[in-house]
């Protein structure tokens, strides 16, 4: 019984870790790039979903990324606020 619980908890931790590192890819890309603004990763994902040139193979991955990008963008709101307002003071 303990072996089953150990295997189940290990697979749960590994699955959660993989989802955590893969989730929010659009947010990570937009926040590490030059794009400014609030919820930039979610906006990028939604733009990709609405684009007719997006391949059918990318659509499910982008659709899965949207909630994770929204969650990461929400966590990064204080950073976005600081970044947007520090740019206004520098110009």
CSV table of C-alpha atoms in Angstrom, one decimal, residues 2 8 10-12 19 24 32-33 36 41 44 46 48 50 62 64 66 72-73 79 81 83 86 91:
chain,number,residue,atom,x,y,z
A,2,UNK,CA,2.8,2.4,0.9
A,8,UNK,CA,1.3,8.1,-6.9
A,10,UNK,CA,5.9,10.9,-7.2
A,11,UNK,CA,4.0,10.9,-10.4
A,12,UNK,CA,1.8,13.8,-9.1
A,19,UNK,CA,3.0,21.7,-16.0
A,24,UNK,CA,2.6,30.3,-19.1
A,32,UNK,CA,11.5,38.6,-21.0
A,33,UNK,CA,11.2,40.5,-24.3
A,36,UNK,CA,5.1,46.2,-22.3
A,41,UNK,CA,1.3,36.9,-22.3
A,44,UNK,CA,-0.2,37.2,-27.1
A,46,UNK,CA,-5.3,35.1,-27.7
A,48,UNK,CA,-2.2,33.6,-31.8
A,50,UNK,CA,-7.4,34.3,-33.5
A,62,UNK,CA,-1.8,27.7,-27.3
A,64,UNK,CA,-3.8,25.0,-23.1
A,66,UNK,CA,-4.0,30.5,-22.1
A,72,UNK,CA,1.3,34.0,-14.4
A,73,UNK,CA,0.3,37.4,-15.8
A,79,UNK,CA,6.1,43.9,-11.7
A,81,UNK,CA,2.9,48.1,-12.8
A,83,UNK,CA,7.8,48.5,-15.3
A,86,UNK,CA,9.1,53.5,-14.3
A,91,UNK,CA,11.0,59.6,-20.5
